[in-house]
PDB file of C-alpha atoms in Angstrom:
ATOM      1  CA  MET H  10      30.588 -12.437  44.975  1.00  0.00           C
ATOM      2  CA  PRO H  11      31.787 -15.974  45.939  1.00  0.00           C
ATOM      3  CA  LEU H  12      30.078 -17.407  42.857  1.00  0.00           C
ATOM      4  CA  LEU H  13      31.756 -14.820  40.636  1.00  0.00           C
ATOM      5  CA  ILE H  14      35.158 -15.781  42.002  1.00  0.00           C
ATOM      6  CA  LEU H  15      34.397 -19.515  41.831  1.00  0.00           C
ATOM      7  CA  ALA H  16      33.353 -19.198  38.185  1.00  0.00           C
ATOM      8  CA  LEU H  17      36.546 -17.332  37.376  1.00  0.00           C
ATOM      9  CA  ILE H  18      38.698 -19.958  39.091  1.00  0.00           C
ATOM     10  CA  LEU H  19      36.850 -22.735  37.277  1.00  0.00           C
ATOM     11  CA  GLY H  20      37.314 -20.997  33.949  1.00  0.00           C
ATOM     12  CA  PHE H  21      41.063 -20.617  34.287  1.00  0.00           C
ATOM     13  CA  ALA H  22      41.456 -24.135  35.729  1.00  0.00           C
ATOM     14  CA  ALA H  23      39.549 -25.519  32.742  1.00  0.00           C
ATOM     15  CA  LYS H  24      42.158 -24.018  30.388  1.00  0.00           C
ATOM     16  CA  THR H  25      44.861 -26.368  31.690  1.00  0.00           C
ATOM     17  CA  SER H  26      45.838 -29.263  29.452  1.00  0.00           C
ATOM     18  CA  ALA H  27      44.905 -31.932  32.018  1.00  0.00           C
ATOM     19  CA  TRP H  28      41.428 -30.493  32.564  1.00  0.00           C
ATOM     20  CA  THR H  29      40.860 -29.993  28.850  1.00  0.00           C
ATOM     21  CA  SER H  30      41.884 -33.588  28.173  1.00  0.00           C
ATOM     22  CA  ALA H  31      39.369 -34.867  30.736  1.00  0.00           C
ATOM     23  CA  ASP H  32      36.690 -32.562  29.306  1.00  0.00           C
ATOM     24  CA  LEU H  33      37.414 -33.853  25.830  1.00  0.00           C
ATOM     25  CA  ASP H  34      36.917 -37.444  26.993  1.00  0.00           C
ATOM     26  CA  VAL H  35      33.488 -36.486  28.324  1.00  0.00           C
ATOM     27  CA  ASN H  36      32.681 -34.758  25.038  1.00  0.00           C
ATOM     28  CA  HIS H  37      33.567 -37.839  23.041  1.00  0.00           C
ATOM     29  CA  MET H  38      31.467 -40.032  25.324  1.00  0.00           C
ATOM     30  CA  ILE H  39      28.403 -37.830  24.827  1.00  0.00           C
ATOM     31  CA  GLN H  40      29.046 -37.434  21.096  1.00  0.00           C
ATOM     32  CA  SER H  41      29.301 -41.221  20.696  1.00  0.00           C
ATOM     33  CA  VAL H  42      25.485 -41.437  20.884  1.00  0.00           C
ATOM     34  CA  ARG H  43      24.932 -39.067  17.962  1.00  0.00           C
ATOM     35  CA  THR H  44      21.940 -40.001  15.836  1.00  0.00           C
ATOM     36  CA  PRO H  45      19.992 -37.993  13.230  1.00  0.00           C
ATOM     37  CA  TRP H  46      17.013 -37.344  15.503  1.00  0.00           C
ATOM     38  CA  LEU H  47      19.166 -36.328  18.474  1.00  0.00           C
ATOM     39  CA  THR H  48      21.069 -33.970  16.203  1.00  0.00           C
ATOM     40  CA  VAL H  49      17.803 -32.337  15.112  1.00  0.00           C
ATOM     41  CA  ILE H  50      16.858 -31.765  18.764  1.00  0.00           C
ATOM     42  CA  ALA H  51      20.301 -30.401  19.617  1.00  0.00           C
ATOM     43  CA  GLN H  52      20.227 -28.062  16.626  1.00  0.00           C
ATOM     44  CA  GLY H  53      16.805 -26.893  17.797  1.00  0.00           C
ATOM     45  CA  PHE H  54      18.376 -25.844  21.086  1.00  0.00           C
ATOM     46  CA  ASN H  55      21.180 -24.199  19.124  1.00  0.00           C
ATOM     47  CA  PHE H  56      18.975 -22.063  16.886  1.00  0.00           C
ATOM     48  CA  GLY H  57      16.269 -21.481  19.492  1.00  0.00           C
ATOM     49  CA  PHE H  58      18.676 -19.781  21.882  1.00  0.00           C
ATOM     50  CA  ASN H  59      21.289 -18.199  19.633  1.00  0.00           C
ATOM     51  CA  THR H  60      22.114 -14.486  19.664  1.00  0.00           C
ATOM     52  CA  ILE H  61      19.369 -13.474  17.238  1.00  0.00           C
ATOM     53  CA  ALA H  62      16.724 -15.550  19.032  1.00  0.00           C
ATOM     54  CA  GLY H  63      17.902 -14.149  22.346  1.00  0.00           C
ATOM     55  CA  MET H  64      17.560 -10.556  21.190  1.00  0.00           C
ATOM     56  CA  ILE H  65      14.100 -11.246  19.749  1.00  0.00           C
ATOM     57  CA  THR H  66      13.007 -12.833  23.033  1.00  0.00           C
ATOM     58  CA  LEU H  67      14.450 -10.000  25.114  1.00  0.00           C
ATOM     59  CA  VAL H  68      12.953  -7.193  23.051  1.00  0.00           C
ATOM     60  CA  GLY H  69       9.678  -9.010  22.354  1.00  0.00           C
ATOM     61  CA  ALA H  70       8.962  -9.982  25.956  1.00  0.00           C
ATOM     62  CA  THR H  71       9.899  -6.563  27.283  1.00  0.00           C
ATOM     63  CA  ALA H  72       7.808  -4.740  24.680  1.00  0.00           C
ATOM     64  CA  TYR H  73       4.785  -6.980  25.245  1.00  0.00           C
ATOM     65  CA  LEU H  74       4.859  -6.562  29.019  1.00  0.00           C
ATOM     66  CA  PHE H  75       5.307  -2.812  28.696  1.00  0.00           C
ATOM     67  CA  ALA H  76       2.476  -2.513  26.164  1.00  0.00           C
ATOM     68  CA  THR H  77       0.098  -4.465  28.400  1.00  0.00           C
ATOM     69  CA  GLY H  78       0.748  -2.181  31.345  1.00  0.00           C
ATOM     70  CA  ARG H  79       3.135  -4.457  33.232  1.00  0.00           C
ATOM     71  CA  ARG H  80       5.951  -1.972  33.305  1.00  0.00           C
ATOM     72  CA  THR H  81       7.605  -3.307  36.445  1.00  0.00           C
ATOM     73  CA  ASP H  82       7.598  -6.832  35.000  1.00  0.00           C
ATOM     74  CA  ALA H  83       8.960  -5.492  31.723  1.00  0.00           C
ATOM     75  CA  ALA H  84      11.863  -3.776  33.474  1.00  0.00           C
ATOM     76  CA  ARG H  85      12.612  -6.808  35.646  1.00  0.00           C
ATOM     77  CA  THR H  86      12.551  -9.164  32.655  1.00  0.00           C
ATOM     78  CA  ALA H  87      14.918  -6.938  30.692  1.00  0.00           C
ATOM     79  CA  VAL H  88      17.327  -6.651  33.623  1.00  0.00           C
ATOM     80  CA  VAL H  89      17.319 -10.373  34.442  1.00  0.00           C
ATOM     81  CA  ILE H  90      17.938 -11.563  30.878  1.00  0.00           C
ATOM     82  CA  THR H  91      20.493  -8.856  30.120  1.00  0.00           C
ATOM     83  CA  ALA H  92      22.436  -9.416  33.345  1.00  0.00           C
ATOM     84  CA  GLY H  93      22.540 -13.208  33.195  1.00  0.00           C
ATOM     85  CA  TRP H  94      23.362 -13.338  29.506  1.00  0.00           C
ATOM     86  CA  GLY H  95      25.635 -10.309  29.452  1.00  0.00           C
ATOM     87  CA  LEU H  96      27.889 -11.380  32.309  1.00  0.00           C
ATOM     88  CA  GLY H  97      28.538 -14.624  30.451  1.00  0.00           C
ATOM     89  CA  ALA H  98      29.812 -12.623  27.475  1.00  0.00           C
ATOM     90  CA  ILE H  99      32.172 -10.698  29.756  1.00  0.00           C
ATOM     91  CA  TYR H 100      33.544 -13.899  31.266  1.00  0.00           C
ATOM     92  CA  LYS H 101      34.172 -15.269  27.778  1.00  0.00           C
ATOM     93  CA  ILE H 102      36.548 -12.397  27.109  1.00  0.00           C
ATOM     94  CA  ILE H 103      38.262 -12.628  30.499  1.00  0.00           C
ATOM     95  CA  VAL H 104      38.805 -16.401  30.505  1.00  0.00           C
ATOM     96  CA  ALA H 105      39.388 -16.810  26.751  1.00  0.00           C
ATOM     97  CA  ARG H 106      39.269 -20.601  26.764  1.00  0.00           C
ATOM     98  CA  PRO H 107      39.616 -22.115  23.262  1.00  0.00           C
ATOM     99  CA  ARG H 108      36.711 -24.056  21.792  1.00  0.00           C
ATOM    100  CA  PRO H 109      36.736 -27.859  21.449  1.00  0.00           C
ATOM    101  CA  PRO H 110      38.345 -29.210  18.252  1.00  0.00           C
ATOM    102  CA  ALA H 111      36.536 -27.994  15.148  1.00  0.00           C
ATOM    103  CA  ALA H 112      36.587 -31.521  13.732  1.00  0.00           C
ATOM    104  CA  ASP H 113      34.143 -32.604  16.466  1.00  0.00           C
ATOM    105  CA  SER H 114      31.749 -29.701  15.963  1.00  0.00           C
ATOM    106  CA  LEU H 115      28.384 -29.867  14.231  1.00  0.00           C
ATOM    107  CA  VAL H 116      28.077 -26.071  14.537  1.00  0.00           C
ATOM    108  CA  ARG H 117      29.922 -23.708  12.232  1.00  0.00           C
ATOM    109  CA  ARG H 118      30.951 -20.045  12.513  1.00  0.00           C
ATOM    110  CA  LEU H 119      31.638 -20.237  16.230  1.00  0.00           C
ATOM    111  CA  ALA H 120      33.433 -17.455  18.067  1.00  0.00           C
ATOM    112  CA  SER H 121      36.785 -18.515  19.467  1.00  0.00           C
ATOM    113  CA  ASP H 122      35.991 -18.273  23.211  1.00  0.00           C
ATOM    114  CA  SER H 123      34.340 -21.219  24.924  1.00  0.00           C
ATOM    115  CA  PHE H 124      33.870 -20.493  28.652  1.00  0.00           C
ATOM    116  CA  PRO H 125      31.068 -20.065  29.603  1.00  0.00           C
ATOM    117  CA  SER H 126      28.381 -21.121  27.134  1.00  0.00           C
ATOM    118  CA  GLY H 127      26.321 -18.154  26.008  1.00  0.00           C
ATOM    119  CA  HIS H 128      23.468 -20.458  25.017  1.00  0.00           C
ATOM    120  CA  VAL H 129      23.230 -21.876  28.534  1.00  0.00           C
ATOM    121  CA  CYS H 130      23.522 -18.420  30.108  1.00  0.00           C
ATOM    122  CA  LEU H 131      20.688 -17.174  27.904  1.00  0.00           C
ATOM    123  CA  THR H 132      18.494 -20.222  28.515  1.00  0.00           C
ATOM    124  CA  LEU H 133      18.847 -20.008  32.292  1.00  0.00           C
ATOM    125  CA  SER H 134      18.248 -16.240  32.266  1.00  0.00           C
ATOM    126  CA  ILE H 135      15.029 -16.636  30.255  1.00  0.00           C
ATOM    127  CA  VAL H 136      13.832 -19.441  32.532  1.00  0.00           C
ATOM    128  CA  VAL H 137      14.427 -17.338  35.663  1.00  0.00           C
ATOM    129  CA  ALA H 138      12.709 -14.330  34.083  1.00  0.00           C
ATOM    130  CA  ALA H 139       9.696 -16.493  33.179  1.00  0.00           C
ATOM    131  CA  ALA H 140       9.598 -18.020  36.668  1.00  0.00           C
ATOM    132  CA  LEU H 141       9.533 -14.544  38.221  1.00  0.00           C
ATOM    133  CA  LEU H 142       6.646 -13.532  35.965  1.00  0.00           C
ATOM    134  CA  VAL H 143       4.453 -16.443  37.122  1.00  0.00           C
ATOM    135  CA  ARG H 144       5.670 -16.571  40.715  1.00  0.00           C
ATOM    136  CA  GLY H 145       2.810 -17.313  43.097  1.00  0.00           C
ATOM    137  CA  THR H 146       0.478 -18.555  40.354  1.00  0.00           C
ATOM    138  CA  ALA H 147      -0.719 -22.049  39.484  1.00  0.00           C
ATOM    139  CA  ALA H 148       1.707 -22.135  36.549  1.00  0.00           C
ATOM    140  CA  SER H 149       4.764 -21.583  38.708  1.00  0.00           C
ATOM    141  CA  ARG H 150       5.747 -25.219  39.268  1.00  0.00           C
ATOM    142  CA  LEU H 151       5.193 -26.097  35.615  1.00  0.00           C
ATOM    143  CA  VAL H 152       7.375 -23.232  34.417  1.00  0.00           C
ATOM    144  CA  VAL H 153      10.159 -24.202  36.819  1.00  0.00           C
ATOM    145  CA  ALA H 154       9.976 -27.885  35.794  1.00  0.00           C
ATOM    146  CA  VAL H 155       9.963 -27.131  32.063  1.00  0.00           C
ATOM    147  CA  GLY H 156      12.696 -24.573  32.585  1.00  0.00           C
ATOM    148  CA  ALA H 157      14.918 -27.086  34.357  1.00  0.00           C
ATOM    149  CA  VAL H 158      14.506 -29.508  31.453  1.00  0.00           C
ATOM    150  CA  LEU H 159      15.392 -26.760  28.984  1.00  0.00           C
ATOM    151  CA  VAL H 160      18.541 -25.768  30.872  1.00  0.00           C
ATOM    152  CA  VAL H 161      19.804 -29.339  31.261  1.00  0.00           C
ATOM    153  CA  GLY H 162      18.882 -30.056  27.645  1.00  0.00           C
ATOM    154  CA  GLN H 163      20.814 -27.013  26.494  1.00  0.00           C
ATOM    155  CA  MET H 164      23.864 -28.058  28.514  1.00  0.00           C
ATOM    156  CA  LEU H 165      23.874 -31.504  26.928  1.00  0.00           C
ATOM    157  CA  ALA H 166      23.138 -30.085  23.469  1.00  0.00           C
ATOM    158  CA  ARG H 167      26.169 -27.770  23.549  1.00  0.00           C
ATOM    159  CA  VAL H 168      28.462 -30.684  24.373  1.00  0.00           C
ATOM    160  CA  TYR H 169      26.708 -33.021  21.931  1.00  0.00           C
ATOM    161  CA  LEU H 170      27.189 -30.517  19.105  1.00  0.00           C
ATOM    162  CA  GLY H 171      30.853 -30.067  19.988  1.00  0.00           C
ATOM    163  CA  ALA H 172      30.375 -26.355  20.603  1.00  0.00           C
ATOM    164  CA  HIS H 173      31.480 -26.466  24.245  1.00  0.00           C
ATOM    165  CA  TYR H 174      33.061 -28.602  26.918  1.00  0.00           C
ATOM    166  CA  LEU H 175      30.911 -29.790  29.809  1.00  0.00           C
ATOM    167  CA  THR H 176      32.845 -27.483  32.147  1.00  0.00           C
ATOM    168  CA  ASP H 177      31.787 -24.524  30.010  1.00  0.00           C
ATOM    169  CA  THR H 178      28.129 -25.330  30.616  1.00  0.00           C
ATOM    170  CA  ILE H 179      28.654 -25.777  34.357  1.00  0.00           C
ATOM    171  CA  GLY H 180      30.465 -22.454  34.409  1.00  0.00           C
ATOM    172  CA  SER H 181      27.426 -20.895  32.747  1.00  0.00           C
ATOM    173  CA  LEU H 182      25.269 -21.934  35.689  1.00  0.00           C
ATOM    174  CA  LEU H 183      27.691 -20.315  38.122  1.00  0.00           C
ATOM    175  CA  VAL H 184      28.098 -17.087  36.143  1.00  0.00           C
ATOM    176  CA  THR H 185      24.400 -16.599  35.447  1.00  0.00           C
ATOM    177  CA  THR H 186      23.350 -17.483  38.983  1.00  0.00           C
ATOM    178  CA  ALA H 187      25.920 -15.011  40.337  1.00  0.00           C
ATOM    179  CA  ALA H 188      24.538 -12.258  38.120  1.00  0.00           C
ATOM    180  CA  LEU H 189      20.947 -12.979  39.091  1.00  0.00           C
ATOM    181  CA  VAL H 190      21.747 -13.147  42.799  1.00  0.00           C
ATOM    182  CA  LEU H 191      22.948  -9.570  42.448  1.00  0.00           C
ATOM    183  CA  VAL H 192      20.191  -8.097  40.276  1.00  0.00           C
ATOM    184  CA  VAL H 193      16.986  -9.910  41.293  1.00  0.00           C
ATOM    185  CA  PRO H 194      16.921  -8.552  44.877  1.00  0.00           C
ATOM    186  CA  ALA H 195      17.537  -5.083  43.466  1.00  0.00           C
ATOM    187  CA  THR H 196      14.532  -5.385  41.145  1.00  0.00           C
ATOM    188  CA  ARG H 197      12.402  -6.546  44.062  1.00  0.00           C
ATOM    189  CA  ARG H 198      13.451  -3.563  46.158  1.00  0.00           C
ATOM    190  CA  ARG H 199      12.630  -1.238  43.279  1.00  0.00           C
ATOM    191  CA  THR H 200       9.193  -2.839  42.941  1.00  0.00           C
ATOM    192  CA  THR H 201       8.575  -2.389  46.663  1.00  0.00           C
ATOM    193  CA  ASP H 202       9.604   1.267  46.464  1.00  0.00           C
ATOM    194  CA  VAL H 203       7.253   1.888  43.554  1.00  0.00           C
ATOM    195  CA  LEU H 204       4.357   0.257  45.362  1.00  0.00           C
ATOM    196  CA  ALA H 205       5.126   2.178  48.552  1.00  0.00           C
ATOM    197  CA  GLU H 206       4.971   5.434  46.614  1.00  0.00           C
ATOM    198  CA  ASP H 207       1.899   4.430  44.643  1.00  0.00           C
ATOM    199  CA  VAL H 208      -0.364   3.193  47.464  1.00  0.00           C
ATOM    200  CA  PRO H 209      -0.610   6.511  49.376  1.00  0.00           C
ATOM    201  CA  GLU H 210      -1.422   8.289  46.121  1.00  0.00           C
ATOM    202  CA  ARG H 211      -4.229   5.824  45.380  1.00  0.00           C
ATOM    203  CA  LEU H 212      -5.606   6.162  48.904  1.00  0.00           C
ATOM    204  CA  ALA H 213      -5.599   9.933  48.668  1.00  0.00           C
ATOM    205  CA  ASP H 214      -7.270   9.764  45.286  1.00  0.00           C
ATOM    206  CA  SER H 215      -9.990   7.415  46.545  1.00  0.00           C
ATOM    207  CA  ARG H 216     -10.728   9.669  49.539  1.00  0.00           C
ATOM    208  CA  SER H 217     -11.085  12.725  47.338  1.00  0.00           C
ATOM    209  CA  ARG H 218     -13.819  11.089  45.282  1.00  0.00           C
TER     210      ARG H 218
END
C-alpha cells in the first residue's frame, strides 16, 4: 500500500511545471548522445516490449507452461505479468501526465498519457515472472542479472526515444513493485494450498498399491 500511494504522489508531483522542466532537461541530456546504433538498440527495446509483444509473451509463456504440465507456474506467470503491467495502465489513466514534446520523440503513434511507462512495467513484470520460474536453480542469478540489465536498458531507452520522462520510468518501478508485492505472496499461498491438498492424496494412492 505505501508504494501505491508513493507512486500516486510522484505521478501528480511530476505533472507540475517545475518538475516537468527538470525532467525535460534530463531528457535532453540523454538524447544528446543519440547515434544510429544506439537508436537501433533503443528501438529494439521499444518493439520487443510493446503491447503486441507483451500479449504474445503473456499468452505464449502461459500456454507453454500449461501444456507442459506446469499449471501452477502457468497461473503464477499470468498473474504476475498481468498485475504488474495492468496496474501501470490504470495509473496512466489516473495520473494523466502529458507525454514529452512530440518534436523530441523518435516514436510515433503514442498514447497521450505518460506516467508510468508501460514498457518498463511490462519489462519488469516479465523479468520477475522469469525469476520466479527459475528460483532455486543454477540459472537464477543469471536471469536476475540479465533482467536487471533489461529493466535499466528499457528505462534509458524510453527517455532516449523521447517517449517518456525519467520520472515516468521510476514511477513504473514503484507501480509494478507495488502490484507484485500484493500478488506474488498470494500465488505462493495458493501453491502451498495445492501441494497440501495433493500430498495426502498421493500418499493414500501409494499405500493402496
